[in-house]
XYZ file of C-alpha atoms in Angstrom:
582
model
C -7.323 67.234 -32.043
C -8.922 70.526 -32.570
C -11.679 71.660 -34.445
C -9.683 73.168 -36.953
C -7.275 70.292 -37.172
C -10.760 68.432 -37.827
C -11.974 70.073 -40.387
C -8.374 70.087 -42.134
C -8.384 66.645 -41.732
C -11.748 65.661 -43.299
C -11.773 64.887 -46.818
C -13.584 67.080 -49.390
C -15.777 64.457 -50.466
C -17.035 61.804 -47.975
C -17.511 58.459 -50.080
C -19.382 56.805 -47.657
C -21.662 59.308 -47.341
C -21.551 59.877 -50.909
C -22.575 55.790 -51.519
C -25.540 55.815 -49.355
C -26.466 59.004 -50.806
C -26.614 57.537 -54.241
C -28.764 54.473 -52.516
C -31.174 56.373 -50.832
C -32.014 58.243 -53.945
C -32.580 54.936 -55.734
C -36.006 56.301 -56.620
C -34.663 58.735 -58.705
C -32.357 56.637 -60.856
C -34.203 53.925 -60.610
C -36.763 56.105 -62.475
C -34.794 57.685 -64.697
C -33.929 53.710 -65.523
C -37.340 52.857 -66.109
C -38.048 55.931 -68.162
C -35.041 55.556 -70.635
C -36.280 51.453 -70.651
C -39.708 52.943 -72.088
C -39.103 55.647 -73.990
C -36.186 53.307 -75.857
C -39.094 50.876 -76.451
C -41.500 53.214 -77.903
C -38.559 54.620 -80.331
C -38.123 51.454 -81.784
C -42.280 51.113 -82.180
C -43.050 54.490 -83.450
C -39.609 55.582 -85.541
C -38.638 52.390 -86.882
C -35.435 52.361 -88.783
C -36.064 53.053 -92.064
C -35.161 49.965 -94.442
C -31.826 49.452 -95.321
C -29.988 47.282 -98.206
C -26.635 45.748 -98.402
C -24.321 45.051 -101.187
C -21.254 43.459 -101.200
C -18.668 44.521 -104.612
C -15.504 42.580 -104.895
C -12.422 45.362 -105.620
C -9.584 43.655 -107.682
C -6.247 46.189 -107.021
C -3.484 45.757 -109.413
C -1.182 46.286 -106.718
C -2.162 44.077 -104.384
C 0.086 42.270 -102.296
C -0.046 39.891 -99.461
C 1.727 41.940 -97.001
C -0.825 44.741 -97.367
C -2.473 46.137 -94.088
C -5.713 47.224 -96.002
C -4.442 50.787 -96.880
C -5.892 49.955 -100.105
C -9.200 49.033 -98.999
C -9.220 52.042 -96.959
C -8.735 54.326 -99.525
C -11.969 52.510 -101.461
C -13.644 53.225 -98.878
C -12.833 56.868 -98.780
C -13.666 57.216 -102.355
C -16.977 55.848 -102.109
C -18.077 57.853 -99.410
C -17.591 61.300 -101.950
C -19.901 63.900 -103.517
C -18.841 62.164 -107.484
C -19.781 58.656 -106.334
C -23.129 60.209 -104.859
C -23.915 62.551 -107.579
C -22.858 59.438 -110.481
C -25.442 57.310 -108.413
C -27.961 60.480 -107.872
C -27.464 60.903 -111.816
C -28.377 56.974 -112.102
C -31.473 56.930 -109.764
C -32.733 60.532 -111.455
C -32.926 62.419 -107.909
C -33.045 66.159 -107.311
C -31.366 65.324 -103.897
C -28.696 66.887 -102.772
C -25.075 64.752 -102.926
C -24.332 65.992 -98.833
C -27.479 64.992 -97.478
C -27.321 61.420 -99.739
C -23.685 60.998 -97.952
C -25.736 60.624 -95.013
C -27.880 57.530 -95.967
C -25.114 55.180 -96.862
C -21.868 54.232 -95.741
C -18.651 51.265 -97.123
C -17.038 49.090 -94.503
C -14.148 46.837 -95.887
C -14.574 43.490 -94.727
C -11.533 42.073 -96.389
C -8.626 43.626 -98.887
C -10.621 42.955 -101.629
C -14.737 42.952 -99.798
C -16.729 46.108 -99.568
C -19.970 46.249 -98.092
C -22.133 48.698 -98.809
C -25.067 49.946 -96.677
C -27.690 51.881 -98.123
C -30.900 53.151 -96.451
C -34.310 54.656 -97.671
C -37.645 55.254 -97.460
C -39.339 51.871 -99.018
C -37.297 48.629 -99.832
C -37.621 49.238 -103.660
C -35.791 52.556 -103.353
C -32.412 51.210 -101.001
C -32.064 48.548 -102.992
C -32.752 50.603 -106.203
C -29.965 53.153 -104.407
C -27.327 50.170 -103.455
C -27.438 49.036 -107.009
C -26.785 52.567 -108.276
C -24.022 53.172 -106.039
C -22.397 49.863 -106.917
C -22.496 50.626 -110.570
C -20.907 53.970 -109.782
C -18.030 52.746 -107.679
C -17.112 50.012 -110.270
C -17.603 52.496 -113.398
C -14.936 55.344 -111.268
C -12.913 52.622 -110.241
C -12.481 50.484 -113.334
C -12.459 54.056 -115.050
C -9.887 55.106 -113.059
C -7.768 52.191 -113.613
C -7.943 52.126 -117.303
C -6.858 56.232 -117.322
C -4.088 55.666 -114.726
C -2.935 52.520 -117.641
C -3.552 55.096 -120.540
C -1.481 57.704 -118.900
C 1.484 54.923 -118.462
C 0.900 54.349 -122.261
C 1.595 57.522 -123.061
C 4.526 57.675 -120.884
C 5.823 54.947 -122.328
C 5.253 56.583 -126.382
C 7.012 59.282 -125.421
C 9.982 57.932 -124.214
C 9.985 55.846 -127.334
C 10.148 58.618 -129.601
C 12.448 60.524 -127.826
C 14.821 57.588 -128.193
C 13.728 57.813 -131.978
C 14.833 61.150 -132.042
C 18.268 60.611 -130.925
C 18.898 57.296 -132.885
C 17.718 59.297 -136.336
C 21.267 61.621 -136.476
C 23.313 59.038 -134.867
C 22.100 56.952 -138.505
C 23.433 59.680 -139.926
C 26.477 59.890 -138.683
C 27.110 56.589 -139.457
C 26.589 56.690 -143.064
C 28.625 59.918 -142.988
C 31.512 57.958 -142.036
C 30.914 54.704 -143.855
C 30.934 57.032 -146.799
C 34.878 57.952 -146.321
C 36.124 54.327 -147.278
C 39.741 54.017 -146.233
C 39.558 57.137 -144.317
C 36.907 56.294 -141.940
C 37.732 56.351 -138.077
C 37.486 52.985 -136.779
C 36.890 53.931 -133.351
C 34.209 56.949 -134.103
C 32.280 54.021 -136.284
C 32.817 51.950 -133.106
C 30.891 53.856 -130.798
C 28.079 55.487 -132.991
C 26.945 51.617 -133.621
C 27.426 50.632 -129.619
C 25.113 54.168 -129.353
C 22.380 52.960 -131.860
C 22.615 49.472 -130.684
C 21.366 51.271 -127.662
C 18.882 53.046 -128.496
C 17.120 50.878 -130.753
C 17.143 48.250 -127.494
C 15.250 50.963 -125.818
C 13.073 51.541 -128.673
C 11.877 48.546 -128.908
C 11.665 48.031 -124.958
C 9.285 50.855 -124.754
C 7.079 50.007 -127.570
C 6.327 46.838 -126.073
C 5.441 48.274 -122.734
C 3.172 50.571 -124.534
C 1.320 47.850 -125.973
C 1.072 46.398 -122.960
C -0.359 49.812 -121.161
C -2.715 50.158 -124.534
C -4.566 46.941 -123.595
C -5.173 48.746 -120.010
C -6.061 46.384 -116.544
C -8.285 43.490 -117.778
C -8.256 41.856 -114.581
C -9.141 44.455 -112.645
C -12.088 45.488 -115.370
C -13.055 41.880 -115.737
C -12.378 41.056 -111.786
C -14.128 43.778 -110.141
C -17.795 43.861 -109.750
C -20.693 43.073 -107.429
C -20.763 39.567 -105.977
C -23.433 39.799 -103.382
C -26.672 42.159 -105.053
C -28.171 44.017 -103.073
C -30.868 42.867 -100.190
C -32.942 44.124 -97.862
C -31.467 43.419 -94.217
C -34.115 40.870 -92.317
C -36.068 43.638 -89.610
C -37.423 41.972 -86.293
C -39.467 44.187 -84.398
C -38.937 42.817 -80.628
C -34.766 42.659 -81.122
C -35.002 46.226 -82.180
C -37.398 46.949 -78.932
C -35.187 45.110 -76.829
C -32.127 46.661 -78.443
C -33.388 49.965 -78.227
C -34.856 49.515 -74.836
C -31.760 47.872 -73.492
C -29.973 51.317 -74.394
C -32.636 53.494 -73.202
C -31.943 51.963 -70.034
C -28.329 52.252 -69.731
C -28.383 55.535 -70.254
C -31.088 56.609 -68.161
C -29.209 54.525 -65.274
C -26.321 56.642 -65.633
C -27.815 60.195 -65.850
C -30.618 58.936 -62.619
C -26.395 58.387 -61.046
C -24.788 60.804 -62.198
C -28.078 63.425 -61.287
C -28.387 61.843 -57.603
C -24.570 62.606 -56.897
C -24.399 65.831 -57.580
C -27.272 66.446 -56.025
C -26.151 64.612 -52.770
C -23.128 67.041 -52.784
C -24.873 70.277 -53.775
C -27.802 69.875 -51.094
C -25.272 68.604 -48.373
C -27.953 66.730 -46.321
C -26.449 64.189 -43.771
C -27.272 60.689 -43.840
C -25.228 59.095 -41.649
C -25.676 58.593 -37.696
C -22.393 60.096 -37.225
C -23.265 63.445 -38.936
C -26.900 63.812 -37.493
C -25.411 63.539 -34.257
C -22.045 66.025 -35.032
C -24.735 68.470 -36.341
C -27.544 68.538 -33.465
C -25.251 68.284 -30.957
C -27.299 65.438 -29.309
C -26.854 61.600 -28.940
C -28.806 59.259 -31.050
C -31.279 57.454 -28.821
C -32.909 54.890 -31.045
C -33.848 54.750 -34.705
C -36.875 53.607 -36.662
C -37.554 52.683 -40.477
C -40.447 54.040 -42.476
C -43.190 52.314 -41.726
C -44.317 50.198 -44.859
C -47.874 50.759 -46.329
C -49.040 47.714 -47.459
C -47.088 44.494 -45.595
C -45.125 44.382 -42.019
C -47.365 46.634 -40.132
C -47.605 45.364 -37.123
C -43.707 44.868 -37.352
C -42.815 49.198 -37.550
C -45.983 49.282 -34.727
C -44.073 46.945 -32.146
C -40.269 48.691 -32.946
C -42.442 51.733 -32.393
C -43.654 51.173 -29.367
C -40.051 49.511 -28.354
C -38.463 52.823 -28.656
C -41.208 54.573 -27.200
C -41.098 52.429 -23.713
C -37.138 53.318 -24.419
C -37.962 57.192 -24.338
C -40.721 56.842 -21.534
C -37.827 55.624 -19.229
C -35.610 58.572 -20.175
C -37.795 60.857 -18.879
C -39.815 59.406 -16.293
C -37.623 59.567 -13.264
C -36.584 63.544 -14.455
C -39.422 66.281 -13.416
C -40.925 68.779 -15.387
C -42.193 68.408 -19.183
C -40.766 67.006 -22.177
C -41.475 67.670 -25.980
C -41.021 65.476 -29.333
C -40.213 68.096 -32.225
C -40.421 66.574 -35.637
C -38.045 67.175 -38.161
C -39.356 65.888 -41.378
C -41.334 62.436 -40.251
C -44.566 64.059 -39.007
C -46.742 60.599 -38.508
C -43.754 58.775 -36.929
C -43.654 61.752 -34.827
C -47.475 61.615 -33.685
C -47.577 57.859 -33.665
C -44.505 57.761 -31.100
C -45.972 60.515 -28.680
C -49.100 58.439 -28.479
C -47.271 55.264 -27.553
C -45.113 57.209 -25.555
C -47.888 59.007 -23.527
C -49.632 55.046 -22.960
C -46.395 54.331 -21.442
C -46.290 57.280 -18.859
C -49.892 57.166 -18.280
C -48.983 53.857 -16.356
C -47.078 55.955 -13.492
C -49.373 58.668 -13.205
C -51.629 61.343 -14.907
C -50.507 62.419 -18.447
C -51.624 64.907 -21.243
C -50.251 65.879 -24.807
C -49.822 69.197 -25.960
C -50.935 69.315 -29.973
C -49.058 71.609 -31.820
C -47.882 69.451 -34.322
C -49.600 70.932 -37.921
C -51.586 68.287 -40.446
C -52.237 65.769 -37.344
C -54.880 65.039 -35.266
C -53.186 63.756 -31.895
C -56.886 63.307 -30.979
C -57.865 60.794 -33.674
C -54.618 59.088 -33.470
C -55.176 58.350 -29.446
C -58.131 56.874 -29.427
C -59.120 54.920 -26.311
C -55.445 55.332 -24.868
C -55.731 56.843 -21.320
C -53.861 60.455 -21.921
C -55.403 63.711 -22.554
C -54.889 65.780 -25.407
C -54.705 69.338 -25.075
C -54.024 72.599 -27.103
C -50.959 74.814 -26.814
C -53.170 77.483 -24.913
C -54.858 75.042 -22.473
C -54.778 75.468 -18.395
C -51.161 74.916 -17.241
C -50.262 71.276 -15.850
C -51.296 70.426 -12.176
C -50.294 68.537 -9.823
C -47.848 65.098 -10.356
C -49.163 65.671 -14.226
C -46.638 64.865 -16.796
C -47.047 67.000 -20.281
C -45.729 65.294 -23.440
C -45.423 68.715 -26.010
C -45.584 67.242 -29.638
C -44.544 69.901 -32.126
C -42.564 70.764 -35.168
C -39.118 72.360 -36.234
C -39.686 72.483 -39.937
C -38.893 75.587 -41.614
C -41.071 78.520 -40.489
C -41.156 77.747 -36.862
C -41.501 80.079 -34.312
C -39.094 79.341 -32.245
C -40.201 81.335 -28.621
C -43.470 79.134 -28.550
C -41.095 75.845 -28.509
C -40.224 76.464 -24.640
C -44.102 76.018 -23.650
C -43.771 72.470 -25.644
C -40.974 71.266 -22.893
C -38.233 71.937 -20.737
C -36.547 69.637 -22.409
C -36.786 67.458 -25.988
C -36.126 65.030 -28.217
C -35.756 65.361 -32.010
C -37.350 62.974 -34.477
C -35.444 63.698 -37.145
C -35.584 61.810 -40.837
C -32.187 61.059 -42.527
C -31.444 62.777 -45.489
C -34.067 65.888 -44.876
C -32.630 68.612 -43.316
C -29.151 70.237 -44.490
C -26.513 70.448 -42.307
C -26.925 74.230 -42.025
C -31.222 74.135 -40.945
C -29.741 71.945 -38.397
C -27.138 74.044 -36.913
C -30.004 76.562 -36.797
C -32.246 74.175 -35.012
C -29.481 73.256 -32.469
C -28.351 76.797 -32.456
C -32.015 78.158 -31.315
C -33.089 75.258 -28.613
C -29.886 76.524 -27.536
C -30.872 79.849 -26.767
C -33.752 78.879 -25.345
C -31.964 76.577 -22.906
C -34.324 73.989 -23.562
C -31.767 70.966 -23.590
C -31.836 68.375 -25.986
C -32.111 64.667 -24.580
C -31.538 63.113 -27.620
C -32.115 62.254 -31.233
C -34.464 59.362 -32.896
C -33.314 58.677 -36.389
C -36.118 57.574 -38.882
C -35.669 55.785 -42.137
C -32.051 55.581 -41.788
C -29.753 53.691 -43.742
C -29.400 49.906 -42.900
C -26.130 49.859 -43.556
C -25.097 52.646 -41.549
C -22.798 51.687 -38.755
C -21.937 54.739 -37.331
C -21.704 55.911 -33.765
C -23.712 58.461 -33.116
C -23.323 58.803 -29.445
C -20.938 62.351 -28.562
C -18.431 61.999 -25.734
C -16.759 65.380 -25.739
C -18.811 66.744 -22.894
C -21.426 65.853 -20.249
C -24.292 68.653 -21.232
C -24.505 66.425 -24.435
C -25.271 63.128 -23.338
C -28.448 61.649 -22.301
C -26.970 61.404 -18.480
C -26.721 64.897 -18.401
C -29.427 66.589 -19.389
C -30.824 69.406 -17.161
C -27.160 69.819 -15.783
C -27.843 66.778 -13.131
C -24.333 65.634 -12.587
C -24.378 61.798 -11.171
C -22.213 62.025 -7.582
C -19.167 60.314 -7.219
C -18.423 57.525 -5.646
C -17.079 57.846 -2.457
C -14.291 55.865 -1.020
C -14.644 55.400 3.157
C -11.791 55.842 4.902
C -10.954 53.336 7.154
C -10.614 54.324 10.838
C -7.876 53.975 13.606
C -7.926 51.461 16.038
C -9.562 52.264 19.230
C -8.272 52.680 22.452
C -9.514 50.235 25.106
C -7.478 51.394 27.922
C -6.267 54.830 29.235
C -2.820 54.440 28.186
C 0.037 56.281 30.979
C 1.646 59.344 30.241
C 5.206 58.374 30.360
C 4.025 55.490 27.819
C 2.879 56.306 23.909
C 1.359 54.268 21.891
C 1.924 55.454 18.304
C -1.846 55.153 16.405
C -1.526 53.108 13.356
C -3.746 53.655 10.278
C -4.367 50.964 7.764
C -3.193 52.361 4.409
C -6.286 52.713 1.639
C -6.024 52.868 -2.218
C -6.501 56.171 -3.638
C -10.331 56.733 -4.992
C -10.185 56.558 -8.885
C -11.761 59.848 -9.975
C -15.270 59.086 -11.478
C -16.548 61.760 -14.214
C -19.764 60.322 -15.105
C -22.240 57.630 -14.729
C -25.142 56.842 -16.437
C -28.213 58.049 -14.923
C -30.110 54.927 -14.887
C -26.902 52.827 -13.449
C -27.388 52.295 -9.876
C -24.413 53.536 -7.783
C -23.439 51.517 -4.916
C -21.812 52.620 -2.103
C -19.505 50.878 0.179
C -19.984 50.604 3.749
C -17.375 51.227 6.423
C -15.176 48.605 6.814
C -14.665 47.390 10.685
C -11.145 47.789 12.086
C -9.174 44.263 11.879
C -6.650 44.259 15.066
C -3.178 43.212 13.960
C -0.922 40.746 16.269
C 1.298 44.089 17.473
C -1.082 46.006 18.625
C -2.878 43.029 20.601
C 0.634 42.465 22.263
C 0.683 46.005 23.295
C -2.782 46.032 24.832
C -2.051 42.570 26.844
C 1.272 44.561 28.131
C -0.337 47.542 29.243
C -3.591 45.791 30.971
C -2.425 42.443 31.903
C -5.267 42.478 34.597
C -7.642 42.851 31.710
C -6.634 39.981 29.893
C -6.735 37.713 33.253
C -10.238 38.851 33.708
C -11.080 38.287 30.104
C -9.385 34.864 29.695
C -11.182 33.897 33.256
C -14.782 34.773 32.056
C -14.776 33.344 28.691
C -12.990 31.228 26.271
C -10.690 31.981 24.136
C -11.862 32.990 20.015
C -10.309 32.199 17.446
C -8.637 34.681 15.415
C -8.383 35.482 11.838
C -6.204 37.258 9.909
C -7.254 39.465 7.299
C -5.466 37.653 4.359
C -7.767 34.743 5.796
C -10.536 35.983 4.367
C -9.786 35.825 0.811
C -8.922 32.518 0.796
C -12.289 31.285 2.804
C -11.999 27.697 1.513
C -8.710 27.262 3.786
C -8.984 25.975 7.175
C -8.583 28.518 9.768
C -5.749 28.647 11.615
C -6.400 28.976 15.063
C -4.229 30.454 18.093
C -3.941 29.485 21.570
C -4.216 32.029 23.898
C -1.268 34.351 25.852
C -0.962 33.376 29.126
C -0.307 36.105 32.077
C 2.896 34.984 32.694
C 4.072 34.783 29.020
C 2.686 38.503 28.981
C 4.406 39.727 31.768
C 7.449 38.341 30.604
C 6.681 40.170 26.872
């Protein structure tokens, strides 16, 4: 896969990364946590809610019916919460205040079809309960007030339509005496149908003066029905459920902005976290890793993984020549600490000195007793079989052309999540130019749950076995030799020379440096039964004189020997005659 196949390939947002992004930060949200957790709990100290009332008023709707969803109720609701039920109860209470900004301190919920509660607050208990009562008053007043006008109107109705029929039956009387008057000459059918017509009409006269009675005595169950059933109260106020309320929301929501703040931030800043990504970026293998070192507990814990690593790094670079350099990258104590421990180690093999350049450390201080020698960047060169240890920095601001007198080579002590990936492209990109290799990486306060390989396989110059452009050798297969001739063989006569066929050698790239390689001596001819025929043939003197002088050996094949727990077969020897007759 290429590099641009790579990159297509790689998502736009790396949730792994992205998780242990959002759990390294866990200072910052937790933080934010605790800060919305206090700041919730001294809201509910120091702006207490103001006191509040409730009311409950019982609503009796004419046209109420069982299979009603609370549309009724609803619309009570609605008509509560309006500028003529607040300025009736403003009216009520005497208050200059304004009707909008006395919508704001109360609200209706309906708790049943026919149950409204009504909230009230304000600034003392005598004045929301003194505000709950004069709301009540004014939603039973509109609504028993509307009720009654909505029956009057229907009264009305109804008296009109009555004396419109009145109207009509008044001519239709006439008519009738009209033709009662003729005597014998009176149509029967015309009489006929003006009495069905003011049979008619006085039905409907009568019908609708009943019904207007009816409307004229109004909605007396709704009057009498609706009213308040539950008088307004002060709700009970506990001081520690509204800090724990309050402080429970505080610190939800300070949670959630500390999470929502660390992921962005984890995307905008685009520092790596992960093994895998220090490694891609540096260009370097990750040698070891160590945690932050804890201040209080589990000291002498981070001191012994400390100096495990740094025995780990002494090896590295013992057997090479010439000097090595730590460069810190964002853990400047680790940094000093390690070169220290590391410098005890080499001082064991010979002679060694560190070169302080490493800024806000004392390298002096820090060794102590330890037998190394700590010198200044502008001290007399090394001598001798001394080994130089260069401690120094790669923090923004370094100048880069004073790194080569540090090392030859280095190693990078770098701290996850403090660098972007671009400052380290420019760190790999200048130790680059300097040819000063890079033997490897130490990761500090990494991730423990990062599982990541950060070892690079895509070329030699990277790795720790091939730093300073040392390439291991091979191995080398021997080649077995040809038998060798015992006896000067005739002219006329050829013996054709036989070679024992070998394997082909398995190409070997690379080895680690610290692997032994072991060779493979050369293997001793093995003669086979053929070619001991032929010499017996050509010398039969030979192998008189041979079988005279000594006894015969036993012989043993070469498939023999892998299967040493056999017993050895064992041959007789060839006679003279039995060879001359071969």
């Amino acid at each position: 896969m290429t590099s641009v196949e790579k990159a297509k390939s790689e998502p736009l947002i790396d949730l792994q990364r992205l998780v242990v992004s959002i759990r390294r930060r866990r200072r910052l949200w937790v933080a934010t946590a605790l800060l919305g957790l206090i700041v919730g709990g001294l809201v509910a100290v120091f702006l207490p809610a103001p006191p509040t009332a409730v009311a409950q008023i019982l609503v009796v709707h004419p046209d109420d019916s069982p299979t009603d969803s609370g549309t009724l109720m609803r619309t009570d609701v609605a008509v509560m919460q309006t500028t003529k039920i607040a300025t009736e109860a403003l009216k009520k209470l005497n208050s200059t205040q304004a009707p909008e900004e006395f919508l704001k301190d109360y609200e209706g919920l309906g708790l049943t079809n026919n149950v409204l509660q009504l909230t009230v607050k304000g600034k003392t208990n005598d004045e929301a309960v003194a505000r709950a009562q004069a709301l009540s008053d004014a939603f039973i007043t509109e609504y028993v007030a509307r009720n009654q006008a909505a029956a009057s109107a229907e009264q009305q109705a109804l008296l009109d339509q009555r004396n419109k029929a009145q109207a009509e039956l008044t001519p239709i009387e006439s008519d009738i005496v009209a033709e009662e008057a003729k005597g014998r000459n009176a149509n029967p059918a015309q009489l006929e149908r003006l009495y069905s017509r003011r049979a008619e009409l006085t039905t409907k006269i009568s019908d609708y003066d009943g019904r207007a009675q009816e409307a004229g005595i109004g909605t007396p169950k709704v009057a009498a029905g609706t009213g308040i059933v539950d008088a307004p109260r002060i709700l009970p106020h506990s001081l520690l459920k509204t800090i724990a309320t309050d402080a429970g929301i505080g610190f939800a929501l300070g949670l959630l902005a500390g999470l929502a703040l660390a992921a962005v931030t984890s995307v905008v800043k685009d520092r790596p976290v992960l093994r895998r990504e220090i490694s891609n970026h540096l260009g370097a293998s990750v040698l070891a890793q160590l945690s932050d070192p804890p201040r209080f507990w589990r000291r002498s814990h981070a001191v012994a993984r400390r100096q495990r690593v740094a025995a780990t790094l002494a090896r590295a670079v013992r057997d090479g020549g010439g000097s090595v350099s730590l460069l810190d990258l964002g853990a400047r104590k680790v940094t000093a600490a390690l070169a220290v421990d590391m410098g005890r180690e080499l001082a064991a093999k010979g002679p060694v000195s560190l070169v302080d350049d490493l800024p806000k450390t004392n390298l002096r201080e820090l060794a102590g007793d330890a037998p190394v020698q700590v010198l200044d960047r502008g001290d007399a060169p090394a001598a001798g079989d001394e080994r130089r240890v260069g401690v120094g920095s790669i923090e923004p601001g370094t100048s880069w052309t004073d790194l080569e007198f540090l090392g030859e080579e280095t190693i990078l002590v770098v701290r996850t999540g403090h660098a972007n990936t671009e400052w380290m492209h420019t760190v790999a990109r200048q130790l680059a130019d300097r040819r000063i290799p890079i033997i490897g990486v130490v990761v500090v306060d990494p991730d423990p749950r990062d599982h990541t390989d950060g070892t690079l396989w895509n070329g030699l110059h990277t790795a720790l076995r091939g730093r300073g452009g040392v390439v291991p050798e091979p191995v080398v297969v021997p080649e077995r030799t040809a038998v060798p001739e015992r006896t000067a063989v005739p002219e006329r006569q050829t013996v054709p020379e036989r070679r024992v066929p070998r394997p082909a050698p398995k190409p070997v790239e690379m080895f680690p440096e610290d692997a032994p390689v072991r060779r493979l001596s050369t293997v001793a001819p093995v003669e086979k039964d053929e070619e001991r025929t032929v010499e017996r043939v050509l010398d039969p003197q030979r192998e008189k004189k041979s079988v005279r002088r000594r006894p015969p050996t036993p012989y043993k094949r070469p498939e023999d020997h892998d299967n040493a727990d056999q017993p050895t077969k064992r041959f007789a020897p060839v006679s003279p005659d039995n060879a001359e007759a071969l």
